[in-house]
Coordinates of C-alpha atoms in Angstrom, one line a residue:
M23 CA -13.2 18.9 9.0
A24 CA -11.8 15.6 7.8
N25 CA -11.3 17.1 4.5
A26 CA -9.4 20.0 6.1
Q27 CA -7.1 17.4 7.6
D28 CA -6.6 15.8 4.2
S29 CA -5.8 19.0 2.4
C30 CA -3.6 20.4 5.1
F31 CA -0.1 20.0 3.6
L32 CA 2.0 23.3 3.6
F33 CA 5.5 23.7 5.0
P34 CA 8.5 26.0 4.5
V35 CA 11.5 24.7 2.5
R36 CA 15.1 25.4 1.8
I37 CA 17.2 24.5 -1.2
Y38 CA 18.4 20.9 -1.1
N39 CA 21.0 20.4 -3.9
V40 CA 20.7 16.6 -4.2
I41 CA 19.8 16.5 -7.9
Q42 CA 23.0 16.5 -10.0
N43 CA 22.9 18.1 -13.5
P44 CA 19.3 19.4 -13.1
S45 CA 19.2 20.9 -16.6
F46 CA 20.5 17.8 -18.5
E47 CA 23.7 19.4 -19.8
L48 CA 26.4 17.4 -21.6
D49 CA 30.0 17.2 -20.4
P50 CA 32.3 19.8 -22.2
G51 CA 34.1 16.9 -23.9
Q52 CA 31.0 15.2 -25.2
S53 CA 30.0 15.6 -28.9
C54 CA 26.7 17.5 -28.9
T55 CA 23.6 15.8 -30.4
S56 CA 20.0 15.0 -29.7
G57 CA 18.5 11.6 -29.5
Y58 CA 17.4 9.0 -27.0
I59 CA 18.9 8.6 -23.5
D60 CA 21.2 5.6 -23.3
Q61 CA 20.7 4.7 -26.9
Y62 CA 23.4 4.8 -29.7
G63 CA 26.1 6.1 -27.4
L64 CA 24.1 9.0 -26.0
T65 CA 24.6 9.3 -22.3
I66 CA 23.6 12.2 -20.1
P67 CA 25.7 12.8 -17.0
Y68 CA 23.9 11.5 -13.9
W69 CA 20.7 10.6 -15.8
T70 CA 19.2 7.4 -17.2
T71 CA 15.7 6.0 -17.6
A72 CA 13.5 4.1 -15.1
T73 CA 12.0 1.7 -17.7
N74 CA 13.3 0.2 -20.9
E75 CA 10.4 -0.2 -23.3
M76 CA 9.5 3.4 -24.2
L77 CA 12.5 5.6 -25.0
T78 CA 13.2 8.9 -23.2
G79 CA 14.1 11.7 -25.6
Y80 CA 17.0 14.2 -25.3
L81 CA 16.9 17.5 -27.2
N82 CA 19.8 19.9 -27.3
A83 CA 20.1 23.4 -28.7
C84 CA 23.1 22.3 -30.9
S85 CA 20.7 20.3 -33.1
G86 CA 17.9 22.8 -33.0
F87 CA 16.1 20.8 -30.2
K88 CA 15.3 18.1 -32.8
V89 CA 16.2 14.4 -33.0
P90 CA 18.1 13.9 -36.4
D91 CA 15.9 12.1 -38.9
S92 CA 18.7 9.4 -39.3
T93 CA 18.5 8.6 -35.6
V94 CA 14.6 8.4 -35.7
I95 CA 14.8 6.1 -38.7
K96 CA 17.4 3.9 -37.1
A97 CA 15.4 3.6 -33.9
S98 CA 12.2 2.8 -35.8
K99 CA 13.8 -0.4 -37.1
T100 CA 14.1 -2.0 -33.6
N101 CA 11.4 -0.1 -31.6
R102 CA 7.9 0.0 -33.0
F103 CA 7.0 2.9 -30.5
I104 CA 9.1 5.6 -32.2
F105 CA 7.3 8.8 -33.1
L106 CA 8.0 12.5 -33.7
Y107 CA 8.4 14.8 -30.7
P108 CA 6.6 18.1 -30.7
T109 CA 8.4 21.4 -31.2
V110 CA 10.2 22.4 -28.0
P111 CA 8.8 25.8 -26.6
Q112 CA 11.3 28.7 -26.7
P113 CA 13.1 29.8 -24.7
I114 CA 13.8 26.9 -22.5
P115 CA 13.9 27.5 -18.8
D116 CA 17.6 26.8 -18.2
G117 CA 20.7 25.6 -20.0
K118 CA 20.9 24.2 -23.4
A119 CA 18.9 20.9 -23.3
V120 CA 15.6 19.3 -22.2
V121 CA 14.3 15.8 -22.0
A122 CA 11.1 14.4 -23.5
V123 CA 8.9 11.9 -21.6
T124 CA 6.1 10.0 -23.3
D125 CA 2.5 9.2 -22.4
F126 CA 0.4 7.6 -25.2
G127 CA -2.6 8.0 -22.9
F128 CA -2.1 11.4 -21.5
N129 CA -4.0 12.5 -18.4
G130 CA -5.5 9.1 -17.7
Q131 CA -7.6 9.1 -20.9
P132 CA -8.3 5.9 -22.8
Y133 CA -5.7 4.4 -25.2
A134 CA -5.2 0.9 -26.8
Y135 CA -2.3 0.1 -24.4
S136 CA -2.1 1.7 -21.0
K137 CA 1.6 1.3 -20.3
H138 CA 3.2 3.5 -23.1
T139 CA 5.0 5.9 -20.8
S140 CA 8.6 6.9 -20.4
Y141 CA 10.6 8.5 -17.6
V142 CA 13.9 10.1 -16.6
S143 CA 15.7 9.0 -13.5
T144 CA 18.8 9.7 -11.5
C145 CA 20.7 8.4 -8.5
L146 CA 21.2 10.8 -5.6
P147 CA 24.5 11.6 -3.9
E148 CA 22.9 11.1 -0.5
T149 CA 19.9 9.4 0.9
M150 CA 16.6 11.2 1.3
T151 CA 15.2 10.1 4.6
K152 CA 11.9 8.4 5.5
D153 CA 9.2 10.7 7.0
S154 CA 11.0 13.9 6.1
L155 CA 9.3 16.6 4.0
Y156 CA 10.4 17.5 0.5
R157 CA 9.4 19.5 -2.6
L158 CA 10.4 19.0 -6.2
E159 CA 10.0 22.0 -8.5
F160 CA 10.4 21.5 -12.3
Y161 CA 9.3 22.9 -15.6
V162 CA 6.9 21.1 -18.0
G163 CA 6.9 22.1 -21.7
F164 CA 3.8 21.8 -23.9
G165 CA 5.0 21.4 -27.5
T166 CA 3.2 22.2 -30.8
R167 CA 3.1 20.0 -33.8
T168 CA 6.0 20.1 -36.3
D169 CA 5.2 21.1 -39.9
T170 CA 6.1 17.8 -41.7
A171 CA 5.8 14.1 -41.2
L172 CA 8.8 11.7 -41.5
V173 CA 8.7 8.7 -43.8
T174 CA 10.8 5.7 -42.7
D175 CA 11.3 2.3 -44.4
T176 CA 8.2 0.8 -42.8
L177 CA 5.9 3.6 -41.7
T178 CA 5.1 7.3 -41.8
L179 CA 5.6 9.2 -38.5
M180 CA 3.0 12.0 -38.1
P181 CA 3.5 15.2 -36.2
E182 CA 2.4 15.1 -32.5
L183 CA 1.8 17.6 -29.7
S184 CA 1.5 17.9 -25.9
P185 CA -2.2 18.0 -24.8
S186 CA -3.2 19.7 -21.6
P187 CA -3.6 18.9 -18.8
E188 CA -1.2 16.1 -17.9
K189 CA -0.5 14.4 -14.6
F190 CA 3.1 13.7 -13.4
S191 CA 4.4 11.4 -10.7
L192 CA 7.6 11.4 -8.8
F193 CA 8.8 7.8 -8.0
G194 CA 11.5 6.7 -5.5
L195 CA 13.7 3.7 -5.0
T196 CA 15.6 2.6 -1.9
V197 CA 18.6 1.6 -3.9
C198 CA 20.5 3.1 -6.8
P199 CA 20.2 0.8 -9.9
S200 CA 23.3 0.5 -11.9
Y201 CA 21.3 0.1 -15.1
P202 CA 17.7 0.7 -16.4
L203 CA 15.4 -1.8 -14.9
P204 CA 13.8 -4.2 -17.4
I205 CA 10.3 -2.7 -16.9
V206 CA 7.4 -2.5 -19.3
G207 CA 5.4 0.7 -18.6
C208 CA 4.9 2.0 -15.0
P209 CA 8.0 2.0 -12.7
R210 CA 5.9 0.6 -9.9
V211 CA 6.3 -2.8 -11.7
G212 CA 9.9 -2.7 -10.8
G213 CA 9.5 -1.7 -7.1
W214 CA 9.5 2.1 -7.5
V215 CA 7.3 3.8 -5.0
V216 CA 5.0 6.8 -5.9
L217 CA 6.2 9.7 -3.7
G218 CA 3.8 12.3 -5.0
S219 CA 1.9 13.6 -8.1
C220 CA 0.7 16.8 -9.6
K221 CA -1.6 17.9 -12.4
V222 CA -0.2 20.5 -14.9
S223 CA -2.1 22.6 -17.4
G224 CA -0.5 24.8 -20.0
D225 CA -1.0 26.3 -23.5
L226 CA 0.7 24.8 -26.5
G227 CA 4.1 26.4 -27.0
T228 CA 4.7 27.4 -23.3
W229 CA 6.6 26.2 -20.3
V230 CA 4.8 25.9 -16.9
K231 CA 6.6 25.7 -13.5
T232 CA 5.1 23.2 -11.1
K233 CA 5.9 21.4 -7.9
I234 CA 5.3 18.1 -6.0
D235 CA 5.2 18.4 -2.2
F236 CA 5.6 15.0 -0.5
R237 CA 6.6 13.2 2.7
L238 CA 8.8 10.2 2.1
P239 CA 7.3 6.8 3.0
I240 CA 10.7 5.1 2.6
D241 CA 14.4 6.1 2.4
V242 CA 15.2 7.0 -1.2
Q243 CA 18.4 6.7 -3.1
A244 CA 17.0 7.2 -6.6
I245 CA 14.2 9.2 -8.1
A246 CA 12.3 9.0 -11.4
L247 CA 9.9 11.6 -13.0
G248 CA 7.3 11.1 -15.7
P249 CA 3.6 10.6 -16.4
T250 CA 1.3 8.9 -13.8
C251 CA 0.3 5.3 -14.3
D252 CA -3.4 5.7 -14.6
T253 CA -4.2 5.2 -18.3
T254 CA -6.9 2.8 -19.4
P255 CA -7.2 0.8 -22.6
V256 CA -9.4 2.0 -25.5
S257 CA -8.4 3.3 -29.0
P258 CA -8.0 5.7 -30.7
Q259 CA -7.4 8.9 -28.7
G260 CA -7.4 11.9 -30.9
I261 CA -8.0 12.9 -34.6
Y262 CA -6.6 15.8 -36.6
K263 CA -6.3 16.6 -40.2
Y264 CA -2.8 16.5 -42.0
A265 CA -2.4 17.2 -45.7
D266 CA -6.2 16.8 -46.2
T267 CA -6.1 13.4 -44.4
L268 CA -7.6 12.5 -41.1
V269 CA -4.9 11.2 -38.8
H270 CA -5.3 9.4 -35.5
S271 CA -3.1 11.1 -32.9
S272 CA -2.1 9.6 -29.5
N273 CA 1.7 9.5 -29.3
Y274 CA 1.9 12.3 -26.8
S275 CA 5.1 13.6 -25.0
Y276 CA 6.1 16.4 -22.8
F277 CA 9.4 18.2 -22.1
L278 CA 11.1 18.5 -18.7
D279 CA 13.7 21.0 -17.5
N280 CA 15.4 22.5 -14.5
L281 CA 14.6 20.1 -11.7
Q282 CA 15.2 21.4 -8.2
M283 CA 14.8 19.6 -4.9
Y284 CA 13.9 21.4 -1.6
K285 CA 13.7 20.0 1.9
G286 CA 11.2 21.0 4.5
S287 CA 12.7 23.2 7.3
V288 CA 10.2 21.9 9.9
P289 CA 9.6 18.3 11.1
F290 CA 6.5 16.3 10.4
P291 CA 4.3 16.3 13.5
F292 CA 3.5 13.2 15.4
I293 CA 1.6 12.3 18.6
K294 CA 3.2 10.8 21.7
I295 CA 2.0 9.9 25.2
A296 CA 3.3 12.5 27.6
S297 CA 1.9 10.8 30.7
G298 CA -0.5 8.0 31.7
S299 CA -1.0 4.6 30.1
F300 CA -3.6 2.6 28.2
C301 CA -3.6 0.2 31.3
N302 CA -4.9 3.1 33.5
K303 CA -7.4 4.1 30.9
S304 CA -6.0 7.6 31.0
V305 CA -3.3 9.3 28.8
T306 CA -2.1 12.7 28.0
L307 CA -1.4 13.0 24.3
Q308 CA 1.1 15.5 23.2
A309 CA 1.9 17.1 19.8
A310 CA 5.6 16.4 19.0
P311 CA 8.3 17.2 18.3
F312 CA 9.0 20.1 20.7
Y313 CA 8.7 22.8 17.9
Y314 CA 4.9 22.2 17.9
D315 CA 4.7 22.5 21.7
S316 CA 6.4 26.0 21.8
G317 CA 3.5 28.2 20.9
A318 CA 4.8 28.8 17.3
V319 CA 1.8 27.2 15.7
N320 CA -1.9 26.9 16.1
V321 CA -3.0 23.4 17.3
Q322 CA -6.3 21.6 16.6
W323 CA -7.1 18.0 17.7
F324 CA -9.4 15.5 16.0
K325 CA -10.9 12.2 16.9
D326 CA -12.2 9.7 14.3
G327 CA -12.0 12.5 11.7
N328 CA -14.2 14.9 13.8
L329 CA -12.9 18.3 15.1
L330 CA -12.7 18.5 18.9
V331 CA -14.1 21.9 19.8
N332 CA -11.9 24.2 21.8
E333 CA -9.0 21.6 21.9
H334 CA -6.2 23.9 20.9
N335 CA -3.5 23.1 23.5
P336 CA -0.4 21.1 22.5
T337 CA -1.6 18.4 24.9
L338 CA -5.0 16.5 25.1
V339 CA -6.2 14.5 28.1
V340 CA -8.0 11.3 27.0
N341 CA -9.6 8.9 29.5
A342 CA -12.6 6.6 29.9
N343 CA -14.8 9.6 30.6
S344 CA -13.3 12.2 28.3
Y345 CA -13.2 11.3 24.5
G346 CA -12.3 7.7 25.2
E347 CA -11.0 5.1 22.7
G348 CA -10.5 6.1 19.0
Y349 CA -8.1 7.4 16.4
Y350 CA -6.6 10.8 17.2
R351 CA -4.9 13.3 14.9
V352 CA -3.3 16.7 15.6
M353 CA -3.2 19.5 13.0
V354 CA -0.6 22.3 13.4
S355 CA -0.7 25.5 11.3
N356 CA 0.4 29.1 10.9
D357 CA 1.0 31.4 7.9
S358 CA 3.6 29.0 6.5
I359 CA 2.7 25.6 8.0
C360 CA -0.3 23.3 7.8
L361 CA 0.4 19.7 8.6
A362 CA -1.7 16.9 10.1
S363 CA -0.1 14.0 11.9
D364 CA -0.8 10.3 11.2
L365 CA -3.6 8.7 13.1
F366 CA -2.8 7.7 16.6
P367 CA -4.9 4.9 18.0
V368 CA -6.0 5.0 21.7
E369 CA -7.2 1.5 22.8
W370 CA -7.4 0.7 26.5
E371 CA -5.5 -2.4 27.6
N372 CA -6.3 -4.8 30.5
E373 CA -4.0 -6.8 32.7
P374 CA -4.1 -10.4 31.5
Q375 CA -6.6 -12.5 33.6
A376 CA -5.7 -15.9 35.1
S377 CA -9.3 -17.1 34.2
V378 CA -8.8 -16.7 30.5
L379 CA -8.7 -20.6 30.1
G380 CA -12.0 -21.0 31.9
S381 CA -12.6 -23.5 34.6
P382 CA -9.4 -25.0 36.1
D383 CA -10.3 -28.6 35.3
T384 CA -12.0 -30.2 32.4
T385 CA -12.5 -33.7 30.8
A386 CA -12.5 -34.9 27.2
C387 CA -12.9 -38.1 25.3
I388 CA -9.8 -40.2 24.7
G389 CA -8.5 -39.7 21.1
D390 CA -9.7 -36.1 20.9
S391 CA -8.0 -32.7 21.5
V392 CA -8.9 -29.6 23.5
L393 CA -8.2 -26.1 22.2
L394 CA -6.9 -23.9 25.0
N395 CA -7.4 -20.3 23.8
A396 CA -5.6 -17.7 25.9
F397 CA -6.0 -14.8 23.4
T398 CA -6.2 -11.5 25.3
D399 CA -5.3 -8.8 22.7
T400 CA -3.0 -8.3 19.8
L401 CA -0.4 -6.6 21.9
S402 CA 0.0 -9.5 24.4
T403 CA 2.7 -12.2 24.2
Y404 CA 2.1 -15.8 25.1
T405 CA 4.5 -18.5 26.4
W406 CA 3.1 -22.1 27.0
Q407 CA 4.6 -24.7 29.2
D408 CA 6.5 -26.2 26.2
G409 CA 7.9 -22.8 25.0
S410 CA 5.5 -22.3 22.2
T411 CA 4.3 -18.7 21.6
L412 CA 0.9 -18.8 19.9
P413 CA -2.2 -17.5 21.6
Y414 CA -3.7 -21.1 21.7
F415 CA -2.5 -24.6 22.4
L416 CA -3.9 -27.9 21.3
A417 CA -3.9 -30.4 24.1
G418 CA -4.2 -34.1 23.4
A419 CA -2.9 -35.8 26.6
N420 CA -3.6 -35.8 30.3
G421 CA -1.8 -33.1 32.2
T422 CA -1.7 -29.5 33.5
Y423 CA -1.2 -26.9 30.9
S424 CA 0.0 -23.4 31.6
V425 CA 0.5 -20.2 29.7
T426 CA 2.2 -17.0 30.7
I427 CA 0.5 -13.9 29.2
T428 CA 2.4 -10.6 29.2
N429 CA 1.4 -7.1 28.0
S430 CA 2.3 -3.6 29.0
C431 CA -0.2 -3.9 32.0
G432 CA 1.5 -6.9 33.6
T433 CA 2.1 -10.6 33.5
T434 CA -0.3 -13.4 34.5
Q435 CA -0.1 -17.2 34.4
A436 CA -3.2 -19.3 33.6
Q437 CA -3.5 -23.0 34.1
K438 CA -5.9 -25.8 33.2
K439 CA -5.8 -29.5 34.1
I440 CA -7.2 -31.8 31.5
Q441 CA -8.3 -35.5 32.0
F442 CA -9.0 -37.6 29.0
E443 CA -11.6 -40.4 29.5
K444 CA -13.4 -43.1 27.6
C445 CA -16.7 -41.7 26.4
K446 CA -19.8 -43.9 27.0
N447 CA -23.0 -43.7 25.0
E448 CA -22.8 -40.0 24.6
I449 CA -21.1 -38.4 21.6
Y450 CA -18.2 -36.0 22.0
V451 CA -17.7 -33.0 19.7
P452 CA -14.1 -31.5 19.5
N453 CA -13.8 -27.7 19.8
A454 CA -11.0 -27.3 17.2
F455 CA -9.4 -28.9 14.2
T456 CA -6.5 -28.2 12.0
P457 CA -7.1 -29.0 8.2
N458 CA -3.4 -28.5 7.2
G459 CA -2.8 -31.8 5.5
D460 CA -0.5 -33.3 8.2
G461 CA -2.8 -36.2 8.8
I462 CA -3.4 -35.2 12.3
N463 CA -6.8 -33.7 13.3
D464 CA -7.5 -32.7 9.7
V465 CA -11.2 -33.4 9.8
F466 CA -13.9 -32.1 12.2
R467 CA -16.1 -35.1 13.2
I468 CA -17.9 -36.4 16.3
R469 CA -16.6 -39.2 18.4
Y470 CA -18.9 -41.9 20.0
S471 CA -18.7 -45.2 21.8
N472 CA -21.9 -46.5 20.4
P473 CA -23.1 -45.2 17.1
P474 CA -26.4 -43.2 17.2
V475 CA -29.5 -44.7 15.5
K476 CA -30.3 -41.3 13.8
F477 CA -28.0 -38.5 13.2
K478 CA -27.8 -35.0 11.5
M479 CA -25.1 -32.4 11.7
N480 CA -25.2 -28.9 10.2
I481 CA -22.3 -26.4 10.2
Y482 CA -22.7 -22.7 9.6
N483 CA -20.3 -19.8 9.1
R484 CA -20.3 -16.5 11.0
Y485 CA -22.9 -15.1 8.5
G486 CA -25.4 -17.9 9.2
Q487 CA -24.8 -19.6 5.9
L488 CA -25.1 -23.4 5.9
I489 CA -21.7 -24.7 4.7
F490 CA -21.8 -28.4 5.5
S491 CA -24.5 -31.0 6.3
S492 CA -24.2 -34.7 7.0
F493 CA -26.5 -37.6 8.1
N494 CA -23.6 -39.9 8.7
P495 CA -21.9 -39.6 12.1
S496 CA -18.6 -41.0 10.6
T497 CA -18.5 -38.2 8.0
G498 CA -16.8 -35.0 9.0
W499 CA -16.0 -31.6 7.5
D500 CA -12.6 -31.1 6.0
G501 CA -12.6 -27.3 6.2
T502 CA -13.6 -26.7 2.6
I503 CA -16.6 -25.5 0.6
N504 CA -16.7 -27.0 -2.9
G505 CA -13.0 -27.7 -2.7
V506 CA -12.1 -24.1 -1.5
K507 CA -10.3 -23.9 1.8
Q508 CA -12.1 -21.8 4.3
P509 CA -10.3 -19.2 6.5
I510 CA -9.3 -19.4 10.1
D511 CA -12.5 -18.6 12.1
T512 CA -15.1 -19.9 14.5
Y513 CA -17.9 -21.9 13.0
V514 CA -21.3 -22.9 14.6
W515 CA -22.5 -26.6 14.6
M516 CA -25.9 -28.1 15.4
I517 CA -26.3 -31.8 16.0
E518 CA -29.6 -33.9 16.3
F519 CA -29.2 -37.6 17.2
T520 CA -31.1 -40.5 18.7
D521 CA -29.1 -42.9 20.9
Q522 CA -29.5 -46.6 21.0
K523 CA -32.1 -46.3 23.8
G524 CA -34.3 -44.3 21.5
I525 CA -33.6 -41.0 23.4
E526 CA -33.5 -38.0 21.2
H527 CA -30.8 -35.4 21.8
E528 CA -30.0 -31.9 20.4
R529 CA -26.7 -30.1 20.8
R530 CA -25.1 -27.0 19.5
G531 CA -21.7 -25.3 19.8
T532 CA -18.7 -23.8 18.0
V533 CA -15.5 -25.2 16.6
V534 CA -12.4 -23.2 15.7
L535 CA -10.7 -23.9 12.3
I536 CA -6.9 -23.5 12.8
K537 CA -4.1 -23.8 10.3

């Protein structure tokens, strides 16, 4: 049923007129032509391009839906990625013009360079809001090859077409850029976020209506539409015969027209706690908002991806004896709705314990430090006697240390008195070090009053791998392996030594690497 949750994405919509000039019409006072958007004086009201390497085509009925040869030749002198667009399928879905977007590696298939794509983009008159549901409907045209090639000063441009299928992505941006961003290839390079994608199949010479349903991960002020960013590098793509000559073909493009945005007329479901608390190890989860608690939809609960049998109520009781900790999801459905909430974690919390620092008193060797670790859980906050707020504190002087630990279950204060003394004969091993380059406690090494006669120290990581070994008690570990800094973690040490009385000792313990 986990797959059912993933594929559950159906919702009713209403027209949302947020796309201005959805059919790419020119203003009445503009001279009519075809060409490339934002090139050679051609501007389309409300529209621009999301990237600036590959050109986005504009084809108008006034020029027979064909870019004039003179414009193509002019562009080829400054842009080596110029090619011939296919024939625009007739009739077009709406208005008098269409745009052409490029994908030299259509449908994720191999090509020599994977970023030869172009897009069309527009700023919106109002912000589309995060977590809301939307649908973009648009038409895709699959063009046939033209009859003739075009010879420029430097190359011959061969006829191209629009292979099927092709994948399209809708991108969003939180701000409205005042000019095309200097991006090579995929808009994601410039901070655009993929909002949704679809795969479109069509016969050559036809238009296909398609849609992208999506839930916004961010607030969006601008959108861009074009091929997905999933091509991979290999060449060539396709071969066909033109004038008795085999020609490599890979400069593909597709036509777009009549973009219409819709907004979901129902909210996206989420889970909230209706009663109880994680501290009491008992909560009642509720499908929200209220619409999904009104009997208008069917309800199904899941835990850790598994369907909970007979759990169809808008609420679900979870406690230590019933279902317990885990990740919960609620799916709501009827004839026009099928939506699954985000995962909701249930993790029991405990009131902080005053004993978290261990015994109330301890001693250590003068010159060393003691790590006081008060970590309780990731939701707790910590305030030490000096105002610091990390879960741990490195003590280096005599005194009483205290920490106030607070979470949703309550507040507790823990204390520990530390007395530093001169160590005699025995070695002392610190329980933490901080290899951050500040010259203080950067190396993990033992301390001793009288050097041992024989000595061996091994250090292991959490996987049991030996990462450091030394026979010299004055040599310590600097927190690296072959010059590579190791992560914050707990490491195991084992020490064998013989003191000056000839007595053999063996010790083992752990040390925490802190940065």
